[in-house]
N, CA, C and O atoms as a DFTB+ gen file, in Angstrom:
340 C
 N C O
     1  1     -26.057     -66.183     174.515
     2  2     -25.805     -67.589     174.288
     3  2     -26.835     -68.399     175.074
     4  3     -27.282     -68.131     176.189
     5  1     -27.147     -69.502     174.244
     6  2     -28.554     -70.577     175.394
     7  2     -27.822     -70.874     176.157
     8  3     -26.601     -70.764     176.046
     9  1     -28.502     -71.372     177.214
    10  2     -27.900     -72.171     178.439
    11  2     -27.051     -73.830     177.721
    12  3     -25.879     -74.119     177.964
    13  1     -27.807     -74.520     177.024
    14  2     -27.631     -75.384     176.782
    15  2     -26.455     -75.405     176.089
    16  3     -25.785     -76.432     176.200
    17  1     -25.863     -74.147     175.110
    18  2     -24.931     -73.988     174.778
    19  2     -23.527     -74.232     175.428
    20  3     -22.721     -75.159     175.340
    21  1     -23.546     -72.692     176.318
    22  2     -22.729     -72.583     177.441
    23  2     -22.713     -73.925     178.542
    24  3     -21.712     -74.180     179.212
    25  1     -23.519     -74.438     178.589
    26  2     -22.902     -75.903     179.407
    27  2     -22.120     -76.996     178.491
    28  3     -21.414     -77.869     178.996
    29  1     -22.245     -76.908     177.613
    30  2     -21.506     -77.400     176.905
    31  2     -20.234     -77.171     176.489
    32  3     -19.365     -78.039     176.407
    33  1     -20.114     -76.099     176.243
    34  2     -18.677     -75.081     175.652
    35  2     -17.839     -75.693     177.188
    36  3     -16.849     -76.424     177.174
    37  1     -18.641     -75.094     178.624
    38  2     -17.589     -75.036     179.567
    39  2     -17.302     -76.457     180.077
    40  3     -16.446     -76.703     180.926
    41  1     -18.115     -77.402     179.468
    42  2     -17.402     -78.863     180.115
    43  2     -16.566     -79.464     179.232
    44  3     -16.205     -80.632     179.378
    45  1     -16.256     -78.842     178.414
    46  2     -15.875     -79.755     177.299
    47  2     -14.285     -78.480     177.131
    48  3     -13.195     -78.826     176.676
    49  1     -14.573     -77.282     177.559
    50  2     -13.537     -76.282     177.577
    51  2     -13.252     -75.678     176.513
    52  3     -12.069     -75.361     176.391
    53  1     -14.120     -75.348     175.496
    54  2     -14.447     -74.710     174.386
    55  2     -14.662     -73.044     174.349
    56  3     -15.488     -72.562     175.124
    57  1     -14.034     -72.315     173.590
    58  2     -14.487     -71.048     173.401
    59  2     -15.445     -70.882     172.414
    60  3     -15.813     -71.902     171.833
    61  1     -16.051     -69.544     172.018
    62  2     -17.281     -69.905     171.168
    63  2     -15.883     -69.378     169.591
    64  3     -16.258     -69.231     168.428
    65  1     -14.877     -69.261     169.901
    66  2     -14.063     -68.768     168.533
    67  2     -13.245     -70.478     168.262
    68  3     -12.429     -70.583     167.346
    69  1     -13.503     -71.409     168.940
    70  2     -12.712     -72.113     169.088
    71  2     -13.657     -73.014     167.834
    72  3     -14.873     -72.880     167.696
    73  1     -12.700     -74.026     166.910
    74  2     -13.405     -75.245     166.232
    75  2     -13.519     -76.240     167.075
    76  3     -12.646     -76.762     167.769
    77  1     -15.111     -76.584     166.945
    78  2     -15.806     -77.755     167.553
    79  2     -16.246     -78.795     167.020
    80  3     -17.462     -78.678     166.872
    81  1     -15.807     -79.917     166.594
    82  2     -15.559     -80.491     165.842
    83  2     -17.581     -81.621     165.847
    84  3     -18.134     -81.894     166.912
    85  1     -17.985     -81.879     164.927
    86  2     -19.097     -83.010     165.378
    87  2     -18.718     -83.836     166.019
    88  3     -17.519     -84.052     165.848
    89  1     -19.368     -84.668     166.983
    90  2     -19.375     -85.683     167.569
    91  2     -19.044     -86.745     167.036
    92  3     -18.371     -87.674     167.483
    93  1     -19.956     -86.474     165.199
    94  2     -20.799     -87.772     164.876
    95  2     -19.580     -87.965     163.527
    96  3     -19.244     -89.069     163.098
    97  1     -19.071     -86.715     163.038
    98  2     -18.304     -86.816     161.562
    99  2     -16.796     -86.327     161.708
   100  3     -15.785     -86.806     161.195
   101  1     -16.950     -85.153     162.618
   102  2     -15.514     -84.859     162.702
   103  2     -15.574     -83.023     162.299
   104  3     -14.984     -82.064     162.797
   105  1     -16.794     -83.166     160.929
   106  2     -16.433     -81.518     160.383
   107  2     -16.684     -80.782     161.673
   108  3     -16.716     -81.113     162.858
   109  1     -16.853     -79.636     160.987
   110  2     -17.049     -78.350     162.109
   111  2     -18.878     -78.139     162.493
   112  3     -19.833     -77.818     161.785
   113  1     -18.728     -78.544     164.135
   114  2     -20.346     -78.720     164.868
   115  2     -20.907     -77.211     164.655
   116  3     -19.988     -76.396     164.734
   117  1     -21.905     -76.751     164.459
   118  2     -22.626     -75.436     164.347
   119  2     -24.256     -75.919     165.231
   120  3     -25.294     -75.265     165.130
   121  1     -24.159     -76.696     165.735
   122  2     -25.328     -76.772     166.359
   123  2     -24.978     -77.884     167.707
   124  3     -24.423     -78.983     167.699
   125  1     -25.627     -76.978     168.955
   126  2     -25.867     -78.446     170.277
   127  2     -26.914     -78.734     170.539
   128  3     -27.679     -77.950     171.101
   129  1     -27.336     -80.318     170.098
   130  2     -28.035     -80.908     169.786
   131  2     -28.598     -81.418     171.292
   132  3     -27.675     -81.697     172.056
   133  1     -29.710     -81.558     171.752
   134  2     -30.067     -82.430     172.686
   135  2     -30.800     -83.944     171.831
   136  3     -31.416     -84.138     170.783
   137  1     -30.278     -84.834     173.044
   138  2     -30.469     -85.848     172.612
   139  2     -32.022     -86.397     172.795
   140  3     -32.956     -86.719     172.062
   141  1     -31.832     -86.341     173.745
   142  2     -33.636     -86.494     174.293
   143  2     -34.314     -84.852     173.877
   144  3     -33.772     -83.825     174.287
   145  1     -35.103     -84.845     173.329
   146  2     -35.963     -83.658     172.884
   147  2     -36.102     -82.838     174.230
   148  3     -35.822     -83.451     175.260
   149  1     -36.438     -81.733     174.315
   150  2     -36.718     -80.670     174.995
   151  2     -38.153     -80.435     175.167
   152  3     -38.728     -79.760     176.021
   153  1     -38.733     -81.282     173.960
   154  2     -40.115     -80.706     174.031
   155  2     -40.760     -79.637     173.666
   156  3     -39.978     -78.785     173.245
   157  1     -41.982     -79.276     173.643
   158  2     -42.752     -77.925     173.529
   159  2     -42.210     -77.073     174.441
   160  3     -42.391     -77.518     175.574
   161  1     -41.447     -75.727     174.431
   162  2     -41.339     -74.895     175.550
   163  2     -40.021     -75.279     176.141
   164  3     -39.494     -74.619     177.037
   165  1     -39.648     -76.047     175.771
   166  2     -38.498     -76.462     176.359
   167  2     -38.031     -77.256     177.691
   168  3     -39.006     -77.148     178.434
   169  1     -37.296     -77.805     178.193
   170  2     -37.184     -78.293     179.716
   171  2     -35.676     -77.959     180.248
   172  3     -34.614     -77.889     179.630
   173  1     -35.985     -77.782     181.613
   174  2     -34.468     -77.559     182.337
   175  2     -33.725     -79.145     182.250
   176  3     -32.515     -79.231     182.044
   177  1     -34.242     -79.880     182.358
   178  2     -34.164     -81.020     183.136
   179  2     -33.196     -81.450     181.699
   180  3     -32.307     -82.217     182.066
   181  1     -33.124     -81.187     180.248
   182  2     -33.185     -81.930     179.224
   183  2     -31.314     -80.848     178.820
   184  3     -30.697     -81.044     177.773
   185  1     -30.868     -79.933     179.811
   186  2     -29.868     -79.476     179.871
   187  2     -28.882     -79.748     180.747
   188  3     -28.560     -78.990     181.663
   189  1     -28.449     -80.657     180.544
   190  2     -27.316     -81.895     181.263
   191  2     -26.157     -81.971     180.052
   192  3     -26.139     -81.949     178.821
   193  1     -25.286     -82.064     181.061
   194  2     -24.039     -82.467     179.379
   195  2     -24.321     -83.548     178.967
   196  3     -24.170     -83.623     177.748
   197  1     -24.832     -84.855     179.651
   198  2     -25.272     -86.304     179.064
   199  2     -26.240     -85.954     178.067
   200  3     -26.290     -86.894     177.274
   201  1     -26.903     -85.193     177.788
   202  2     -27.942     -84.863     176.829
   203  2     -27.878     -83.993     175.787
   204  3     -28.787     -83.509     175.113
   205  1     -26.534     -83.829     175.724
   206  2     -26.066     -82.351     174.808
   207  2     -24.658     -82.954     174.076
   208  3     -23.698     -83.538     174.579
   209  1     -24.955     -82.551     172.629
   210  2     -23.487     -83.185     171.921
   211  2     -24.167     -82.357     170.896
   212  3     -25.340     -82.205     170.556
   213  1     -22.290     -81.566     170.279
   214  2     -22.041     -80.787     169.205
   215  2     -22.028     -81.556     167.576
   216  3     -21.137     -82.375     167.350
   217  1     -22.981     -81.259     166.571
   218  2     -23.263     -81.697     165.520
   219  2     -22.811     -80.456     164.117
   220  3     -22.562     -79.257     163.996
   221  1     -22.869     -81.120     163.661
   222  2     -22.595     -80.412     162.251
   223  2     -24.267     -80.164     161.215
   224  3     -25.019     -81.086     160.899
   225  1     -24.424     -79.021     160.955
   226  2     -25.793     -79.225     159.967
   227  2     -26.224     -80.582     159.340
   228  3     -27.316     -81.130     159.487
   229  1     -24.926     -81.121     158.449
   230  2     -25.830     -82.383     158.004
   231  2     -26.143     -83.826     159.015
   232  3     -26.957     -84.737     158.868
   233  1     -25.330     -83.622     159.848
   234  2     -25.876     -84.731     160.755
   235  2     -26.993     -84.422     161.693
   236  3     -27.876     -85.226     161.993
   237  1     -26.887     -83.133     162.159
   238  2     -28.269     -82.673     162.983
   239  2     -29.319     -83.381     161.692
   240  3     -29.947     -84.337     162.148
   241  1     -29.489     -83.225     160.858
   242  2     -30.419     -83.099     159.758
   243  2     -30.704     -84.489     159.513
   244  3     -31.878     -84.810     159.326
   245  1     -29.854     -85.300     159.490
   246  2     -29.734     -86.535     158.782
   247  2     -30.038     -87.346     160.263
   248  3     -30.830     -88.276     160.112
   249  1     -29.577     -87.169     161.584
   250  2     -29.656     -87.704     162.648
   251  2     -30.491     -87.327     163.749
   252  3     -31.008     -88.128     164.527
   253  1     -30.618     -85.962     163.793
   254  2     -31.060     -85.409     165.077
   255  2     -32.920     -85.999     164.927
   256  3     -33.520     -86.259     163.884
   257  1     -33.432     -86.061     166.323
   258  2     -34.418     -86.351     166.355
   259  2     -35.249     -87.152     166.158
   260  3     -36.378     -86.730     166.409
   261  1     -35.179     -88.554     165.667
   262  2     -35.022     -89.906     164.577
   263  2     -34.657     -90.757     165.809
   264  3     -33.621     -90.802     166.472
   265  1     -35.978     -91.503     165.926
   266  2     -35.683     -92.344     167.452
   267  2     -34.975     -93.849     166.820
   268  3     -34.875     -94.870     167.501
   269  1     -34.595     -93.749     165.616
   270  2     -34.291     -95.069     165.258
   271  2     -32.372     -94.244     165.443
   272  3     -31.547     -95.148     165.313
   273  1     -31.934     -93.341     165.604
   274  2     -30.704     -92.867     165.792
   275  2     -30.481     -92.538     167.240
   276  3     -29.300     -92.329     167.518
   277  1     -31.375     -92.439     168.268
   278  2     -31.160     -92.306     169.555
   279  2     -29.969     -92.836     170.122
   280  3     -29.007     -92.297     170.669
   281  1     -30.282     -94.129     169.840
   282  2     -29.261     -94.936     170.645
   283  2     -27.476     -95.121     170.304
   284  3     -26.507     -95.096     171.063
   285  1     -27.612     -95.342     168.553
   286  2     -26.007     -94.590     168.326
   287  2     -25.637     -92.609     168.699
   288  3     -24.481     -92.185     168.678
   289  1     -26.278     -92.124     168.859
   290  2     -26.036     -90.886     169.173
   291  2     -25.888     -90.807     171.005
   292  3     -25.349     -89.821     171.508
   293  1     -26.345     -91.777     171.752
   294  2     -26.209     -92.092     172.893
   295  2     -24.438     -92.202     173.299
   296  3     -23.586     -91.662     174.004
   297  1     -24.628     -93.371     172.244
   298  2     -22.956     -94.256     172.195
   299  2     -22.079     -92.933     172.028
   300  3     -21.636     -92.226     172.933
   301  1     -21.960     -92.798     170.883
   302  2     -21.068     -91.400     170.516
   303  2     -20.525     -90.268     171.502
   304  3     -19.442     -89.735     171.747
   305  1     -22.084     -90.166     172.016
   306  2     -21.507     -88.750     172.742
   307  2     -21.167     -89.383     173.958
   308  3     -20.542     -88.621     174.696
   309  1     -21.402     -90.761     174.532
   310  2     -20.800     -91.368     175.859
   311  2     -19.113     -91.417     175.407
   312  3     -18.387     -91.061     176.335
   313  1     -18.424     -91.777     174.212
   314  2     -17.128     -91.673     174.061
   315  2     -16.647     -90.638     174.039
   316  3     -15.451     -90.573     174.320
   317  1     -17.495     -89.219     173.643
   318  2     -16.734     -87.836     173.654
   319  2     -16.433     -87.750     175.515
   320  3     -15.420     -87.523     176.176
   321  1     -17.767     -88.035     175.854
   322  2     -17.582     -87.855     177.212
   323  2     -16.181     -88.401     177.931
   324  3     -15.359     -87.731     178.556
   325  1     -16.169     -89.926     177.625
   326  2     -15.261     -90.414     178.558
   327  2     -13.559     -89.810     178.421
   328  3     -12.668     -90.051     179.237
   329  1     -13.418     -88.940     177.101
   330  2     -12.226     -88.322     176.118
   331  2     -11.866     -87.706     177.387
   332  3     -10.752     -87.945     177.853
   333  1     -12.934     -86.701     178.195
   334  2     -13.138     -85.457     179.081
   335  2     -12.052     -85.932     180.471
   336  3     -10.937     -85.622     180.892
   337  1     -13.303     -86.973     180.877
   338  2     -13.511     -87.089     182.448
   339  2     -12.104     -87.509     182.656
   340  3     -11.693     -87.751     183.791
């Protein structure tokens, strides 16, 4: 499992058999999305739970990466967050 994964699963208290619902729609997430890119090669720094929210194929697709969606994907995953804390 990525790292980026597993920090996610365990803050949020998720098993990997468990349904994870999107952030953004509700269906079932199959991908954790960073919000801020990772970059070439990847970065540690870009594996924070503030930077990580569970998506569904068509919204990764339709949303992920698209700096004109940054900022509602910001919002979103700040309300999953506050669900948590």
């Amino acid at each position: 499992m990525k790292k980026h994964t597993s920090i996610y699963l365990k803050h949020f208290g998720y098993n990997t058999s468990d349904f994870i619902p999107c952030e953004i729609c509700g269906a079932q997430a199959v991908d954790i999305h960073h919000i801020e890119a990772r970059s070439m090669g990847g970065s540690k720094t870009k594996d924070t739970i503030e930077n990580l929210m569970a998506v569904c194929r068509a919204c990764h697709l339709e949303k992920g990466d698209k700096k004109k969606y940054k900022e509602e994907l910001k919002a979103v995953h700040q309300m999953a967050l506050s669900k948590v804390k």
